[in-house]
Coordinates of C-alpha atoms and ligand atoms in Angstrom, one line a residue:
M16 CA 17.0 -16.8 33.3
I17 CA 15.6 -15.1 30.2
H18 CA 18.1 -14.8 27.3
D19 CA 18.4 -11.5 25.5
N20 CA 18.2 -13.2 22.1
A21 CA 15.2 -15.4 23.0
A22 CA 13.0 -13.1 20.9
A23 CA 15.2 -13.7 17.8
R24 CA 15.1 -17.5 18.4
V25 CA 11.3 -17.6 18.8
T26 CA 10.8 -15.6 15.6
E27 CA 13.3 -17.8 13.8
E28 CA 11.4 -21.0 14.8
L29 CA 8.0 -19.5 13.9
L30 CA 9.2 -18.4 10.5
A31 CA 10.7 -21.8 9.8
V32 CA 7.3 -23.4 10.7
V33 CA 5.4 -20.9 8.5
D34 CA 7.8 -21.6 5.6
A35 CA 7.6 -25.3 5.8
G36 CA 3.8 -25.5 6.5
N37 CA 0.5 -24.9 4.8
P38 CA -2.2 -22.3 5.4
G39 CA -4.3 -23.4 8.4
D40 CA -1.5 -25.4 10.1
K41 CA -1.2 -24.8 13.8
L42 CA 1.9 -23.2 15.3
P43 CA 3.6 -24.3 18.5
S44 CA 1.8 -23.0 21.6
V45 CA 3.1 -20.0 23.6
R46 CA 3.8 -22.4 26.5
E47 CA 6.0 -24.6 24.3
L48 CA 7.9 -21.7 22.8
M49 CA 8.5 -20.3 26.3
A50 CA 9.9 -23.5 27.5
R51 CA 12.0 -24.3 24.4
H52 CA 13.6 -20.8 24.3
R53 CA 13.4 -19.9 27.9
A54 CA 11.5 -16.8 26.8
S55 CA 9.0 -14.7 28.8
P56 CA 5.3 -14.7 27.7
V57 CA 5.7 -11.1 26.6
T58 CA 8.7 -12.0 24.3
V59 CA 6.7 -14.8 22.7
Q60 CA 3.5 -12.7 22.3
T61 CA 5.5 -9.9 20.7
A62 CA 7.1 -12.3 18.2
V63 CA 3.7 -13.7 17.3
Q64 CA 2.2 -10.2 17.0
Q65 CA 5.0 -9.1 14.6
L66 CA 4.3 -12.1 12.4
A67 CA 0.5 -11.4 12.5
A68 CA 1.2 -7.8 11.5
R69 CA 3.1 -9.1 8.5
G70 CA 0.1 -11.2 7.6
L71 CA 2.0 -14.5 8.0
V72 CA 0.0 -15.9 10.9
E73 CA -3.5 -15.6 12.3
V74 CA -4.3 -15.6 16.0
R75 CA -7.6 -17.3 16.9
P76 CA -8.4 -16.5 20.5
G77 CA -8.7 -19.6 22.7
R78 CA -7.5 -21.9 19.9
G79 CA -4.0 -20.9 19.1
T80 CA -2.0 -19.4 16.3
F81 CA -2.2 -20.7 12.7
I82 CA -0.4 -20.1 9.4
A83 CA -2.5 -17.4 7.6
A84 CA -4.7 -18.5 4.7
Q85 CA -3.7 -15.6 2.5
R86 CA 0.0 -15.2 2.0
Q87 CA 1.1 -12.2 0.0
P88 CA 2.5 -13.5 -3.3
A89 CA 5.9 -11.9 -4.3
A90 CA 5.5 -9.5 -7.3
A91 CA 6.7 -11.1 -10.5
T92 CA 8.6 -8.1 -11.7
P93 CA 9.9 -5.2 -9.6
P94 CA 7.5 -2.2 -10.0
D95 CA 8.5 0.8 -12.1
L96 CA 7.6 3.8 -9.9
S97 CA 9.8 6.3 -11.8
W98 CA 6.7 7.9 -13.5
Q99 CA 5.8 9.4 -10.1
S100 CA 8.8 11.8 -10.0
V101 CA 7.7 13.3 -13.3
V102 CA 4.1 13.7 -12.2
L103 CA 4.9 15.1 -8.7
A104 CA 7.8 17.4 -9.9
D105 CA 9.3 19.5 -7.1
G106 CA 9.6 18.2 -3.6
R107 CA 8.1 20.2 -0.7
P108 CA 10.3 23.0 0.6
G109 CA 12.4 22.3 3.7
E110 CA 11.6 18.6 3.7
D111 CA 15.3 17.5 3.5
E112 CA 16.4 19.6 6.5
L113 CA 13.5 18.5 8.6
A114 CA 14.0 14.8 7.7
A115 CA 17.7 15.1 8.5
L116 CA 16.8 16.6 11.9
L117 CA 14.5 13.7 12.7
A118 CA 16.7 11.0 11.2
T119 CA 17.5 8.0 13.4
H120 CA 21.2 7.0 13.6
R121 CA 23.2 4.0 14.5
P122 CA 22.7 3.3 18.2
E123 CA 26.5 3.5 18.6
A124 CA 26.5 7.1 17.4
L125 CA 26.5 9.8 20.1
P126 CA 23.5 12.0 19.5
L127 CA 24.2 15.8 19.8
S128 CA 21.5 16.6 17.3
C129 CA 18.3 15.4 19.0
G130 CA 15.7 18.0 19.8
Y131 CA 14.0 15.8 22.5
F132 CA 15.4 14.3 25.6
D133 CA 15.8 10.5 25.9
Q134 CA 14.2 7.8 28.1
Q135 CA 16.4 8.5 31.1
L136 CA 14.7 11.9 31.6
Q137 CA 11.2 10.8 30.6
P138 CA 8.6 10.1 33.4
L139 CA 7.9 6.7 32.0
G140 CA 6.2 5.1 35.0
A141 CA 3.9 8.0 35.6
L142 CA 3.0 8.3 31.9
G143 CA 2.3 4.5 31.7
A144 CA 0.0 4.8 34.7
A145 CA -1.8 7.9 33.3
M146 CA -2.2 6.2 30.0
A147 CA -3.7 3.0 31.6
R148 CA -6.2 5.1 33.6
A149 CA -7.1 7.1 30.4
A150 CA -7.5 3.9 28.3
R151 CA -10.0 2.5 30.8
K152 CA -12.3 5.5 30.3
P153 CA -14.9 4.6 27.7
A154 CA -15.2 8.3 26.8
A155 CA -11.5 8.4 25.7
W156 CA -12.3 6.1 22.8
G157 CA -15.2 8.2 21.5
R158 CA -15.3 11.3 19.3
Q159 CA -13.6 14.2 21.0
P160 CA -14.6 17.9 20.9
T161 CA -12.8 19.4 17.9
E162 CA -11.3 22.1 20.0
G163 CA -10.0 19.6 22.5
L164 CA -10.9 18.3 26.0
P165 CA -12.2 21.1 28.3
D166 CA -9.9 20.1 31.2
L167 CA -6.8 20.2 29.0
R168 CA -7.7 23.6 27.6
E169 CA -8.2 24.8 31.2
W170 CA -4.8 23.5 32.1
F171 CA -3.0 25.4 29.3
A172 CA -4.9 28.6 30.2
N173 CA -3.8 28.3 33.8
E174 CA -0.3 27.7 32.8
V175 CA -0.1 30.8 30.7
G176 CA -1.4 32.7 33.7
G177 CA -3.4 35.5 32.2
G178 CA -4.7 37.0 29.0
L179 CA -6.0 33.8 27.4
R180 CA -8.9 31.8 28.7
A181 CA -9.6 28.1 28.3
A182 CA -12.1 28.9 25.6
D183 CA -9.4 30.6 23.6
F184 CA -7.3 27.3 23.2
T185 CA -7.5 24.6 20.6
I186 CA -5.7 21.4 21.2
C187 CA -3.4 20.1 18.4
S188 CA -1.2 17.1 18.1
G189 CA 2.2 18.7 18.8
G190 CA 3.9 22.0 18.1
Q191 CA 4.6 21.4 14.5
P192 CA 1.0 20.9 13.5
A193 CA 0.0 23.9 15.6
L194 CA 2.6 26.1 13.7
A195 CA 1.5 24.6 10.4
A196 CA -2.2 25.5 11.3
A197 CA -1.1 29.0 12.2
F198 CA 0.7 29.6 8.9
R199 CA -2.2 28.1 6.9
G200 CA -4.9 29.7 8.9
L201 CA -3.5 33.2 9.1
G202 CA -1.3 33.6 6.1
R203 CA -2.2 33.9 2.4
P204 CA 0.0 32.3 -0.2
G205 CA 2.6 34.7 -1.5
E206 CA 2.7 36.8 1.7
V207 CA 5.8 37.3 3.8
V208 CA 6.2 35.8 7.3
L209 CA 9.0 37.4 9.4
V210 CA 11.1 35.0 11.5
E211 CA 14.1 35.5 13.8
A212 CA 17.4 34.8 12.1
P213 CA 18.3 32.1 13.0
T214 CA 15.1 30.2 13.9
Y215 CA 13.6 26.8 14.1
L216 CA 13.9 25.3 10.6
G217 CA 10.7 23.2 10.9
A218 CA 8.7 26.5 11.3
M219 CA 10.3 27.9 8.1
A220 CA 9.5 24.7 6.3
A221 CA 5.9 24.7 7.4
A222 CA 5.5 28.4 6.4
R223 CA 7.0 27.8 3.0
D224 CA 4.7 24.8 2.6
A225 CA 1.8 27.1 3.3
G226 CA 3.0 29.2 0.3
L227 CA 4.5 32.0 2.5
R228 CA 7.8 33.7 1.8
V229 CA 10.2 33.6 4.8
V230 CA 12.2 36.7 5.7
G231 CA 14.7 36.7 8.6
V232 CA 15.1 39.5 11.1
P233 CA 18.5 39.6 12.9
T234 CA 18.7 38.6 16.6
D235 CA 21.4 39.0 19.2
E236 CA 21.8 37.7 22.7
H237 CA 18.7 39.7 23.8
G238 CA 16.5 38.2 21.1
V239 CA 15.1 39.8 18.0
R240 CA 16.0 43.5 17.3
P241 CA 12.9 45.6 17.5
D242 CA 14.3 48.4 15.3
L243 CA 15.0 45.9 12.5
L244 CA 11.7 44.1 13.1
A245 CA 9.9 47.4 12.5
A246 CA 12.0 48.0 9.3
A247 CA 11.1 44.5 8.1
F248 CA 7.4 45.1 8.6
R249 CA 7.7 48.3 6.7
T250 CA 9.6 47.0 3.7
T251 CA 7.8 43.7 3.3
G252 CA 4.2 44.5 4.4
A253 CA 4.2 41.3 6.4
R254 CA 1.3 40.5 8.7
L255 CA 2.9 37.6 10.5
F256 CA 6.0 37.3 12.8
Y257 CA 7.1 33.9 14.1
C258 CA 9.0 34.3 17.4
Q259 CA 10.5 32.2 20.2
P260 CA 10.9 34.6 23.1
L261 CA 12.1 31.9 25.5
H262 CA 15.3 29.9 25.0
A263 CA 15.0 30.2 21.2
N264 CA 16.0 27.1 19.2
P265 CA 18.7 27.2 18.0
H266 CA 20.5 30.2 19.4
G267 CA 19.2 30.0 23.0
A268 CA 18.4 33.7 23.6
V269 CA 15.6 34.9 25.8
L270 CA 13.9 38.1 24.7
S271 CA 15.0 40.7 27.2
A272 CA 12.6 42.6 29.5
E273 CA 13.5 45.9 27.7
R274 CA 12.6 44.5 24.3
R275 CA 9.3 42.7 25.1
A276 CA 7.1 45.9 25.1
A277 CA 9.0 47.2 22.0
V278 CA 8.4 44.1 20.0
L279 CA 4.7 44.0 21.0
D280 CA 4.4 47.7 20.0
V281 CA 6.0 47.1 16.6
V282 CA 3.6 44.2 16.0
A283 CA 0.6 46.2 17.0
E284 CA 1.7 49.2 14.9
A285 CA 2.0 46.9 11.9
K286 CA -1.5 45.4 12.6
A287 CA 0.2 42.1 12.5
F288 CA 0.2 38.8 14.4
L289 CA 3.1 37.5 16.5
I290 CA 3.1 33.6 16.6
E291 CA 4.7 32.9 20.0
D292 CA 6.3 29.5 20.0
D293 CA 6.7 28.8 23.7
Y294 CA 8.3 25.4 23.1
A295 CA 10.8 25.6 25.9
R296 CA 8.4 26.5 28.8
G297 CA 9.5 24.4 31.8
L298 CA 13.0 24.0 30.5
T299 CA 14.5 27.1 32.2
L300 CA 17.7 26.0 33.9
D301 CA 19.0 29.2 35.5
G302 CA 16.8 31.8 37.2
C303 CA 13.1 32.2 36.5
A304 CA 11.5 32.3 33.1
P305 CA 9.6 35.5 32.1
P306 CA 5.9 34.9 31.5
P307 CA 4.7 34.4 27.9
L308 CA 4.5 37.5 25.7
S309 CA 0.8 36.7 25.2
V310 CA 0.2 37.8 28.9
D311 CA 1.0 41.4 27.9
D312 CA -1.1 41.4 24.7
N313 CA -4.4 43.2 25.0
D314 CA -5.8 43.2 21.5
G315 CA -5.3 39.7 20.1
H316 CA -2.0 40.2 18.3
V317 CA -0.3 37.2 19.9
I318 CA -1.0 33.7 18.8
Y319 CA 0.3 31.5 21.5
V320 CA 1.7 27.9 20.9
R321 CA 2.8 25.6 23.6
S322 CA 3.7 22.0 23.1
L323 CA 4.2 19.1 25.6
T324 CA 6.6 17.1 23.5
K325 CA 9.8 18.8 24.7
V326 CA 8.9 18.9 28.4
V327 CA 7.1 15.6 28.9
A328 CA 8.2 13.1 26.2
P329 CA 8.3 13.0 22.4
G330 CA 5.3 10.6 22.5
M331 CA 3.2 13.1 24.3
R332 CA 2.3 14.7 20.9
L333 CA 0.0 17.3 22.2
S334 CA 0.0 21.1 22.1
A335 CA -2.4 24.0 22.4
I336 CA -2.8 27.1 20.3
G337 CA -4.3 30.1 22.0
A338 CA -5.8 33.0 20.1
R339 CA -8.7 35.4 20.3
G340 CA -11.3 36.8 17.9
V341 CA -11.6 35.9 14.2
A342 CA -8.0 34.5 14.3
A343 CA -9.0 31.9 16.8
A344 CA -11.9 30.8 14.5
R345 CA -9.5 30.6 11.5
L346 CA -7.0 28.5 13.5
R347 CA -9.7 26.1 14.7
T348 CA -10.8 25.6 11.2
A349 CA -7.2 25.0 9.9
R350 CA -6.7 22.4 12.6
L351 CA -10.1 20.8 11.9
L352 CA -9.4 20.5 8.2
E353 CA -6.1 18.8 8.9
D354 CA -7.2 16.0 11.4
L355 CA -10.7 16.6 12.7
F356 CA -9.8 16.1 16.4
V357 CA -6.9 14.8 18.5
A358 CA -6.9 11.2 19.8
G359 CA -8.9 10.9 23.0
P360 CA -6.6 8.5 24.9
L361 CA -3.7 10.8 24.6
Q362 CA -5.7 13.9 25.7
H363 CA -7.1 12.1 28.7
A364 CA -3.7 10.7 29.6
A365 CA -2.2 14.2 29.5
V366 CA -4.9 15.5 31.9
E367 CA -4.3 12.5 34.2
F368 CA -0.5 13.2 34.2
L369 CA -0.5 17.0 34.3
T370 CA -3.0 17.2 37.2
S371 CA -1.1 14.5 39.3
P372 CA 1.8 15.1 41.7
A373 CA 4.0 13.3 39.1
W374 CA 4.0 16.5 36.9
P375 CA 5.8 18.9 39.3
R376 CA 8.1 16.0 40.4
H377 CA 9.0 15.3 36.8
L378 CA 9.7 19.0 36.1
R379 CA 12.1 19.2 39.1
S380 CA 14.0 16.0 38.1
L381 CA 14.0 17.0 34.4
R382 CA 15.6 20.4 35.2
T383 CA 18.2 18.8 37.4
G384 CA 19.0 16.2 34.7
L385 CA 19.2 18.8 31.9
R386 CA 21.3 21.1 33.9
Q387 CA 23.8 18.3 34.5
R388 CA 23.9 17.5 30.8
R389 CA 24.3 21.1 29.8
D390 CA 27.1 21.7 32.3
A391 CA 28.9 18.5 31.4
L392 CA 28.8 19.3 27.7
V393 CA 30.0 22.9 28.3
E394 CA 32.9 21.8 30.5
A395 CA 33.9 19.1 28.0
L396 CA 33.8 21.5 25.1
R397 CA 35.9 24.0 27.0
T398 CA 38.4 21.3 27.8
H399 CA 38.6 19.6 24.4
I400 CA 37.9 22.6 22.1
P401 CA 39.6 25.6 23.9
W402 CA 39.9 27.5 20.7
L403 CA 36.1 28.1 20.5
D404 CA 33.9 30.3 22.7
V405 CA 31.0 28.4 24.3
T406 CA 28.0 30.5 25.1
V407 CA 25.9 28.9 27.9
P408 CA 22.2 29.0 27.3
S409 CA 20.0 29.6 30.4
G410 CA 17.6 26.9 29.3
G411 CA 16.2 24.9 26.5
L412 CA 18.0 21.9 25.0
H413 CA 20.7 23.3 22.7
L414 CA 24.1 25.0 22.5
W415 CA 24.7 27.2 19.5
L416 CA 28.4 26.9 18.8
R417 CA 30.0 29.5 16.6
L418 CA 32.8 28.1 14.5
P419 CA 35.9 29.9 13.1
D420 CA 34.9 32.0 10.1
G421 CA 35.1 30.1 6.8
S422 CA 34.5 26.7 8.5
D423 CA 33.0 24.1 6.3
E424 CA 29.9 22.9 8.1
P425 CA 29.0 19.9 5.9
T426 CA 32.6 18.6 6.1
I427 CA 32.6 19.0 9.9
T428 CA 29.3 17.2 10.2
A429 CA 30.5 14.4 8.0
E430 CA 33.8 14.1 9.9
A431 CA 31.9 14.0 13.1
M432 CA 29.6 11.3 11.7
A433 CA 32.6 9.3 10.6
R434 CA 33.6 9.3 14.4
E435 CA 30.1 8.2 15.5
L436 CA 29.0 11.7 16.6
V437 CA 25.8 13.3 15.2
V438 CA 25.8 17.1 15.1
Y439 CA 23.7 19.5 13.1
P440 CA 25.0 22.3 10.9
G441 CA 24.0 25.9 11.4
R442 CA 23.1 26.9 7.8
P443 CA 19.6 25.4 7.6
W444 CA 18.5 27.6 10.6
F445 CA 18.8 30.8 8.6
A446 CA 16.1 32.0 6.2
A447 CA 18.8 33.7 4.0
E448 CA 22.5 34.3 4.3
P449 CA 23.9 33.1 7.7
T450 CA 25.7 35.4 10.0
G451 CA 28.6 32.9 10.3
Q452 CA 29.2 29.2 10.6
Y453 CA 27.7 27.3 13.5
L454 CA 26.8 23.9 14.9
R455 CA 23.7 23.2 16.9
L456 CA 24.7 20.8 19.7
S457 CA 21.8 19.4 21.6
F458 CA 22.6 18.4 25.2
G459 CA 19.1 17.1 25.9
G460 CA 19.7 13.7 24.4
L461 CA 23.2 12.9 25.6
A462 CA 23.9 11.4 29.1
A463 CA 26.3 13.7 31.1
D464 CA 29.0 11.0 31.4
L465 CA 29.3 10.8 27.6
A466 CA 29.9 14.5 27.2
P467 CA 33.8 14.2 27.3
V468 CA 33.8 11.5 24.6
A469 CA 31.5 13.5 22.4
A470 CA 33.6 16.7 22.8
S471 CA 36.8 14.9 22.1
R472 CA 35.3 13.4 18.9
L473 CA 34.1 16.8 17.9
A474 CA 37.5 18.3 18.5
D475 CA 39.0 15.6 16.1
A476 CA 36.3 16.3 13.5
L477 CA 37.0 20.0 13.7
R478 CA 40.8 19.5 13.3
A479 CA 40.2 17.1 10.4
A480 CA 37.9 19.7 8.7
G481 CA 40.5 22.4 9.1
S482 CA 38.6 24.3 11.9
G483 CA 41.1 23.8 14.6
P484 CA 44.8 23.7 15.4
T485 CA 46.4 20.8 13.6
Ligands
LIG515 C1 11.1 25.6 18.4 C2 10.3 24.4 18.1 N1 9.0 24.5 17.9 C3 8.3 23.5 17.6 C4 8.8 22.2 17.5 C5 7.9 21.1 17.1 O1 7.9 20.2 18.1 P1 6.7 19.1 18.4 O2 5.9 19.0 17.1 O3 7.4 17.8 18.7 O4 5.9 19.6 19.5 C6 10.2 22.1 17.7 C7 10.8 20.7 17.5 O5 12.0 20.6 17.4 C8 11.0 23.2 18.0 O6 12.3 23.1 18.2

């Protein structure tokens, strides 16, 4: 039997040998370590690799592992890095909120804040097989076309189902870099970008980082309000509007059929671009998803962004940005300046996976899993927090929970954290004054059977923060 802590024991022995020995001394063999600690070859090799990465040991193929010749001497005095804060002055806008969103928490804490789903819902076997096939292709390790693999661009064009052709797409490494490229490539510092209020805080941070001013346009349960969008274009002179028509993060709305044409008309009238972030395509849980807005765009107003990280796995950091005309060229340049081209093994693995039967199979089981998680959380919230209204989103990964007026979001978040529950406050999702107090609760990362525990902890946190009956 292989013990769980065998890895720790192997590392401990190796460190002791390194400490006591001299550079060039040979370490115990893999076979010896396996036998002594009843460890698997993978466990021993991983421990050795970790020490090699720290520069403590050196692996000589066919001869064994040795204490490394060059061991890093400890610095005599701790470095004084304080000068850097004076030189670098202000931080980058939005970095704290985005860092908080991506923070890793104690494994004991229940995650209701994660914008990705966890391993239980990831197609790990199929991804591993696709990656292995991709890694065996010599072409995968070479320089890739800057605009991305033709087959992958073709796949994105087919998925959109009209309007954009494969040649209109540029492959990027995830939705965030694609949005950053759009703001950098199409905006000029000092200009305004309109966004829905509320909207994805990472998009606002990227826009501000590109020197743009962010102005929010109110939304309701049918998406952005076209009348107010038109007014915002008029008063600000904006040329960019960032929009999530499908299961918007955080509020979950789908832009209604009646508003789609109105929004496109307003954008065309303003001679502006609409950056469509189709991050939740594939995550529709009730009914059918409407097609992307870009399908109805004749004259190159819509810049279409679709990422695979939400629907495949966080490690599938690939996206495509679709645009036509001069805008497409500007976007391609913005992407090129940032990272030249996207890693070949990942692009090839994506093509392998997306064109195999594993992809539709994954989509079906993902939707079933997400639906269970959403329904379990909704039911648990209604049971444990009956004093709040829970609006059920028809897809995506998040619930947008309105709190009683005057609620103190930071205190609630802290009280939840004290009870091993991670939730995210509503305030950072608004460009300016919020319309109320909210929590964003992400059901994507929490197994359905844990929903009652999470809801009961949240109920306690709300009561402790004065947002519930005592
Ligand atoms: C609406 C939206 N767009 C884009 C992104 C960026 O995702 P990624 O860079 O992982 O593709 C996120 C991540 O949370 C998101 O919620």
